[in-house]
JSON list of C-alpha atoms in Angstrom, two decimals:
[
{"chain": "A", "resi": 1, "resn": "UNK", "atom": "CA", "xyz": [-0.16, -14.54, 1.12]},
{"chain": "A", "resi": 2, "resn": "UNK", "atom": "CA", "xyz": [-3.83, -15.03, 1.36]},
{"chain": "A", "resi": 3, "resn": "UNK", "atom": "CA", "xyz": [-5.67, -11.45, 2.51]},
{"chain": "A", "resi": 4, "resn": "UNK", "atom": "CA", "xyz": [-8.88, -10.37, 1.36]},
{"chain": "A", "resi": 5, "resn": "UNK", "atom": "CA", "xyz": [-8.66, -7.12, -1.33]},
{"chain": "A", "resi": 6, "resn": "UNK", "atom": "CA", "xyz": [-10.49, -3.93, -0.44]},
{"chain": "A", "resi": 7, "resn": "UNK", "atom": "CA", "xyz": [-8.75, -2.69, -3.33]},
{"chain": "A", "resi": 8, "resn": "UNK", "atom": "CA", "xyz": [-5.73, -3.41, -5.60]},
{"chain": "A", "resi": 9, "resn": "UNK", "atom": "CA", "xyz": [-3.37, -0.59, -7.21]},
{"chain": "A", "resi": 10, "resn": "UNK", "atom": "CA", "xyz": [-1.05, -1.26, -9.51]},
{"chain": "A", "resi": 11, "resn": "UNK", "atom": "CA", "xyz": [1.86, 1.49, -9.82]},
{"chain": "A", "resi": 12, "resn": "UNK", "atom": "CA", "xyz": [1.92, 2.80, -13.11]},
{"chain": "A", "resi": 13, "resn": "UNK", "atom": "CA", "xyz": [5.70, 3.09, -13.24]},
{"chain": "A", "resi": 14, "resn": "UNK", "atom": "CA", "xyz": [7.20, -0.57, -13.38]},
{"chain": "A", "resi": 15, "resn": "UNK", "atom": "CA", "xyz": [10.83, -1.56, -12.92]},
{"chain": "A", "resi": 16, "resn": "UNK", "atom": "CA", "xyz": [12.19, -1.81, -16.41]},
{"chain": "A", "resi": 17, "resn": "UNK", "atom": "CA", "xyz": [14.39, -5.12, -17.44]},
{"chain": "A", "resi": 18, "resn": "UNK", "atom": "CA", "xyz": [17.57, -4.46, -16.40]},
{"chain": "A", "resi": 19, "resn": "UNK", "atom": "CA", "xyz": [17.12, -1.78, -13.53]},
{"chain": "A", "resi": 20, "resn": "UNK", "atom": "CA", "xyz": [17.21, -2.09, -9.71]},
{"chain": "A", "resi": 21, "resn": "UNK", "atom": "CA", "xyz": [14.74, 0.37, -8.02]},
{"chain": "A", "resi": 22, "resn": "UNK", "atom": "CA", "xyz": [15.98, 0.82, -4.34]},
{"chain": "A", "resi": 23, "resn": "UNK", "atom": "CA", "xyz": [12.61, 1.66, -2.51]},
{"chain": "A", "resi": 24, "resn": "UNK", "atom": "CA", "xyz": [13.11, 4.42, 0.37]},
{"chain": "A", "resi": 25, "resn": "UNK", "atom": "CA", "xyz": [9.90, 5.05, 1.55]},
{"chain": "A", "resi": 26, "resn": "UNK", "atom": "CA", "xyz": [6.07, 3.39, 0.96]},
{"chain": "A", "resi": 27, "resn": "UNK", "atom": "CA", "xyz": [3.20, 5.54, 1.61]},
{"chain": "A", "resi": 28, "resn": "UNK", "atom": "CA", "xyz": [-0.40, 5.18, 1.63]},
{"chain": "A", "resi": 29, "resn": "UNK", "atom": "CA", "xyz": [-3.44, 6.64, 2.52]},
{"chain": "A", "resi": 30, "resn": "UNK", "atom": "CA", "xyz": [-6.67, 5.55, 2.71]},
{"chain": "A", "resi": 31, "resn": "UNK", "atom": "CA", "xyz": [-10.66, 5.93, 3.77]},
{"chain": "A", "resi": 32, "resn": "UNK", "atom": "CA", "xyz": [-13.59, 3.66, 4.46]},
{"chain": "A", "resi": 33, "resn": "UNK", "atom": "CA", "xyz": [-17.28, 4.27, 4.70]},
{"chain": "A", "resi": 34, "resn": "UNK", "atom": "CA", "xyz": [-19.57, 2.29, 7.34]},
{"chain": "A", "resi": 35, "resn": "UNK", "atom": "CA", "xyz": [-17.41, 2.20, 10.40]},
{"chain": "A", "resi": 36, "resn": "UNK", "atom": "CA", "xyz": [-15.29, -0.72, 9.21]},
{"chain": "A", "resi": 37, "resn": "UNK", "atom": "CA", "xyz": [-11.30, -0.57, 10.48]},
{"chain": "A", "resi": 38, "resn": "UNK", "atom": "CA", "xyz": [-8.96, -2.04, 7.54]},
{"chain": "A", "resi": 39, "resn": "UNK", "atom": "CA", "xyz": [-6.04, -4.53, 8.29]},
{"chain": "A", "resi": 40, "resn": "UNK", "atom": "CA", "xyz": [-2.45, -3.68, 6.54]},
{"chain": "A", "resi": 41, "resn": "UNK", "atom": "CA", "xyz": [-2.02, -2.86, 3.47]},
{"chain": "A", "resi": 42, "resn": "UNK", "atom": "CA", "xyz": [0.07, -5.40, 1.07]},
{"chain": "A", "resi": 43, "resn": "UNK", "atom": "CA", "xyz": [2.51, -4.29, -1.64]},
{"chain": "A", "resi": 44, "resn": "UNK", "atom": "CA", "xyz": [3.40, -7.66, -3.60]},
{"chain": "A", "resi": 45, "resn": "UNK", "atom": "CA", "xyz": [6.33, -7.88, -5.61]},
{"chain": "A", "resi": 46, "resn": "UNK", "atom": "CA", "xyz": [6.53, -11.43, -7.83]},
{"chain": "A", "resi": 47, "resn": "UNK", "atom": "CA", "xyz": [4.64, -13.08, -5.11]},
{"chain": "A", "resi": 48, "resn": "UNK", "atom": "CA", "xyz": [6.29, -11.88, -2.16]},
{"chain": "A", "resi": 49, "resn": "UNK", "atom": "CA", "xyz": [4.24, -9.73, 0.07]},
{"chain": "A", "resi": 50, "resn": "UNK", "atom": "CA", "xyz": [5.09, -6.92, 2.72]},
{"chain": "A", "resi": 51, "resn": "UNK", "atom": "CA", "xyz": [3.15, -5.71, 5.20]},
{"chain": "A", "resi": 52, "resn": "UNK", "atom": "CA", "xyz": [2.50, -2.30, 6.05]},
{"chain": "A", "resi": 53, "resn": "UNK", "atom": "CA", "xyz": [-0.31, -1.14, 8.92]},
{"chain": "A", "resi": 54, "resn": "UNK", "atom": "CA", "xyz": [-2.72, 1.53, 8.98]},
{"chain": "A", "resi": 55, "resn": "UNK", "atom": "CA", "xyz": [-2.45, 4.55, 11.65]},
{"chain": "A", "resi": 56, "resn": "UNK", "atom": "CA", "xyz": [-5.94, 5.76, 11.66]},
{"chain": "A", "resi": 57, "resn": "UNK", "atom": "CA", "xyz": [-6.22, 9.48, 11.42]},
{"chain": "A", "resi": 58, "resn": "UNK", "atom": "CA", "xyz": [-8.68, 11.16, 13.82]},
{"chain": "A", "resi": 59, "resn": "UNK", "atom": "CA", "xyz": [-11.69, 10.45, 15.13]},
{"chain": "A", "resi": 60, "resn": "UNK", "atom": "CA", "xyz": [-14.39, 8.74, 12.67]},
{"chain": "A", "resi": 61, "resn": "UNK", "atom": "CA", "xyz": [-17.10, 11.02, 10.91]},
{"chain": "A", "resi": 62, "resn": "UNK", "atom": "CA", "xyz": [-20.46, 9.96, 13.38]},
{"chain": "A", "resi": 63, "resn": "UNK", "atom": "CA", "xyz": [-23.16, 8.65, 13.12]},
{"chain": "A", "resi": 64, "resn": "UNK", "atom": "CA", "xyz": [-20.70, 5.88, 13.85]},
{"chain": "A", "resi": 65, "resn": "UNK", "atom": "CA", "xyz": [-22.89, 2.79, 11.64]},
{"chain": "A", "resi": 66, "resn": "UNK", "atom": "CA", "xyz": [-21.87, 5.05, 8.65]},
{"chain": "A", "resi": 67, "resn": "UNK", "atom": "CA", "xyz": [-19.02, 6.51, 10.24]},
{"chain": "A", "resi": 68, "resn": "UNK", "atom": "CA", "xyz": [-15.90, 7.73, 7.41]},
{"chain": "A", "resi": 69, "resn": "UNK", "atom": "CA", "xyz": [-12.54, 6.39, 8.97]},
{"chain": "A", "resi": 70, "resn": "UNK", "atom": "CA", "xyz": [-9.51, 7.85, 7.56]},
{"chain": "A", "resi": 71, "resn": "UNK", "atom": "CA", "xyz": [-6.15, 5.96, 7.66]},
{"chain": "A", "resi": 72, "resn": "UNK", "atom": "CA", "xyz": [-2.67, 6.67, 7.02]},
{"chain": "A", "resi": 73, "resn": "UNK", "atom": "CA", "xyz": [1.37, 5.32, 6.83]},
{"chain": "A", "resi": 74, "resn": "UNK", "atom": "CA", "xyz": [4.82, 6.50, 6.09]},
{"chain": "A", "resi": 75, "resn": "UNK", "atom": "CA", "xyz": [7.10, 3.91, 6.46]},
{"chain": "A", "resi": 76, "resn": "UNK", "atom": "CA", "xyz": [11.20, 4.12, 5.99]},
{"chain": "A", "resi": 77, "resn": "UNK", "atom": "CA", "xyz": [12.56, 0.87, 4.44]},
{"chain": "A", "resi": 78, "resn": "UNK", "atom": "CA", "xyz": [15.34, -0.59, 2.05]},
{"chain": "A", "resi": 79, "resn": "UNK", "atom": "CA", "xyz": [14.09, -2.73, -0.65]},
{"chain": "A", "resi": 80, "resn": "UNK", "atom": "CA", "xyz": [15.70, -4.32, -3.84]},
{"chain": "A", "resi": 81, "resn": "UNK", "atom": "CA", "xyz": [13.55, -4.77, -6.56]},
{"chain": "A", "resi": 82, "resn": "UNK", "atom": "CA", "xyz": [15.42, -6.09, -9.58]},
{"chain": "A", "resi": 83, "resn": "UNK", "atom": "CA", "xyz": [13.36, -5.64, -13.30]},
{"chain": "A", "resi": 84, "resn": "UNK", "atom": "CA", "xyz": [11.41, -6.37, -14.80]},
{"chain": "A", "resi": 85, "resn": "UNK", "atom": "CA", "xyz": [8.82, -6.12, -11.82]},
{"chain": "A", "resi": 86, "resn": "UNK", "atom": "CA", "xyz": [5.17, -4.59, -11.25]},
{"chain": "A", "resi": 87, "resn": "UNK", "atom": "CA", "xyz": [4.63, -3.06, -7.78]},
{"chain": "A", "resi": 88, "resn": "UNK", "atom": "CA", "xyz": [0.81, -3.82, -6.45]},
{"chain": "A", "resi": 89, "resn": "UNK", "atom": "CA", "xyz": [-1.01, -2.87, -3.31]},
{"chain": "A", "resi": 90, "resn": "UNK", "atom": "CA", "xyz": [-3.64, -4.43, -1.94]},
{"chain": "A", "resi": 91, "resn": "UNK", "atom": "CA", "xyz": [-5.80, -2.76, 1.35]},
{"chain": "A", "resi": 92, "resn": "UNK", "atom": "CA", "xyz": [-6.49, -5.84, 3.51]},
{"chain": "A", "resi": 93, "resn": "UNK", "atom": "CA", "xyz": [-10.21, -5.60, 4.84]},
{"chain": "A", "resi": 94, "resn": "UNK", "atom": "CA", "xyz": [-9.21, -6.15, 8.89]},
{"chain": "A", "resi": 95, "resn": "UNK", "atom": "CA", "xyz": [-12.10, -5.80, 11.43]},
{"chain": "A", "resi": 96, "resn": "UNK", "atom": "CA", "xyz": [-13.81, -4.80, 8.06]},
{"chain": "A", "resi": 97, "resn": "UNK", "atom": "CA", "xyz": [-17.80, -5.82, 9.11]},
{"chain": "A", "resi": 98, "resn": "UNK", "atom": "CA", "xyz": [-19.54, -2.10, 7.92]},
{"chain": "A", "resi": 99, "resn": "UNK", "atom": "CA", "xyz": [-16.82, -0.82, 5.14]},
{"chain": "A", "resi": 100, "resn": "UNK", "atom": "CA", "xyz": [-19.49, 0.24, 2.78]},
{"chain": "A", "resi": 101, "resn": "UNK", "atom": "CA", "xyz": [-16.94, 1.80, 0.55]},
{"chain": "A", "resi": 102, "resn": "UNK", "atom": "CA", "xyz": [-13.11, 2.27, 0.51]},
{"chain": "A", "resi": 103, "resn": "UNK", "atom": "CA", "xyz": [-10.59, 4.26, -1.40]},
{"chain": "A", "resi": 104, "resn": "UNK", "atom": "CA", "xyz": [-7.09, 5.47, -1.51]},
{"chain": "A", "resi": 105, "resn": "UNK", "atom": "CA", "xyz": [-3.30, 5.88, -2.93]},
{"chain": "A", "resi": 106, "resn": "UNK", "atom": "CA", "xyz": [-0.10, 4.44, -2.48]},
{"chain": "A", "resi": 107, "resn": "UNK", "atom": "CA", "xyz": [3.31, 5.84, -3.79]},
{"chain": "A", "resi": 108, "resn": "UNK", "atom": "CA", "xyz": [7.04, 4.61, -3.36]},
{"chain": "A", "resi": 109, "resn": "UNK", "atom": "CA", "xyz": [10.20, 6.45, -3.40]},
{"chain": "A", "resi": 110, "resn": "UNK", "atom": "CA", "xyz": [13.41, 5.40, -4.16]},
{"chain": "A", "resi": 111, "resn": "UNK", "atom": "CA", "xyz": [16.17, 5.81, -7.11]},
{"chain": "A", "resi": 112, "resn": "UNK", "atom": "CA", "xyz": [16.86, 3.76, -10.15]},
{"chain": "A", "resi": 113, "resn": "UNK", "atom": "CA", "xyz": [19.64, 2.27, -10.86]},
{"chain": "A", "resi": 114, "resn": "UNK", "atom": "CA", "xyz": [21.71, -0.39, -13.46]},
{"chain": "A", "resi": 115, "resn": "UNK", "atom": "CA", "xyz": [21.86, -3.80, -12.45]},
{"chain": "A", "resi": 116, "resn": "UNK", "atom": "CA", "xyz": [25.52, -4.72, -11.23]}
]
């Protein structure tokens, strides 16, 4: 997938060899400084990327040219990620003209399990 980075997070829990982590929900938030909207945000697992798009909270912080957006997701899926894996995000700079600065968090949860 080719996106432009606002800003990659790496989990600091990986998958451990021989472990299946069943993702249940991905969650993110996020905010931008200059006005800027941000595409989706990207969690890549061994080169395969899924998309996840921003809900943007509220009304931005005027004056709008410097104008603090603040976005937001919660999304309810079921994936299969076998280890040894690294989960990373990336915040995909959308209509992003004006994002002076941008910052956020991502978290996944889900169970652990042995490989069958």
């Amino acid at each position: 997938m080719d996106h432009t980075s606002l800003g990659r997070c790496v989990l600091p829990d990986q998958v451990p060899s021989g472990k299946r982590l069943t993702i249940e929900t991905v969650t993110g938030f996020y905010f931008t400084d200059g006005g800027g909207m941000l595409g989706s945000a990207f969690m890549d697992i061994r080169g395969i990327s899924y998309a996840f798009p921003w809900v943007e909270c509220g009304a931005p912080i005027p004056p709008l040219s410097t104008a603090r957006r603040f976005f937001g997701f919660n999304h309810a899926v079921r994936l299969y990620v076998d280890g040894p894996a690294v989960l990373q995000f990336d915040a995909d700079g959308g209509a992003g003209a004006g994002i002076d600065t941008a910052d956020g968090e991502y978290s996944v949860t889900g169970y652990l399990e042995a490989l069958p």
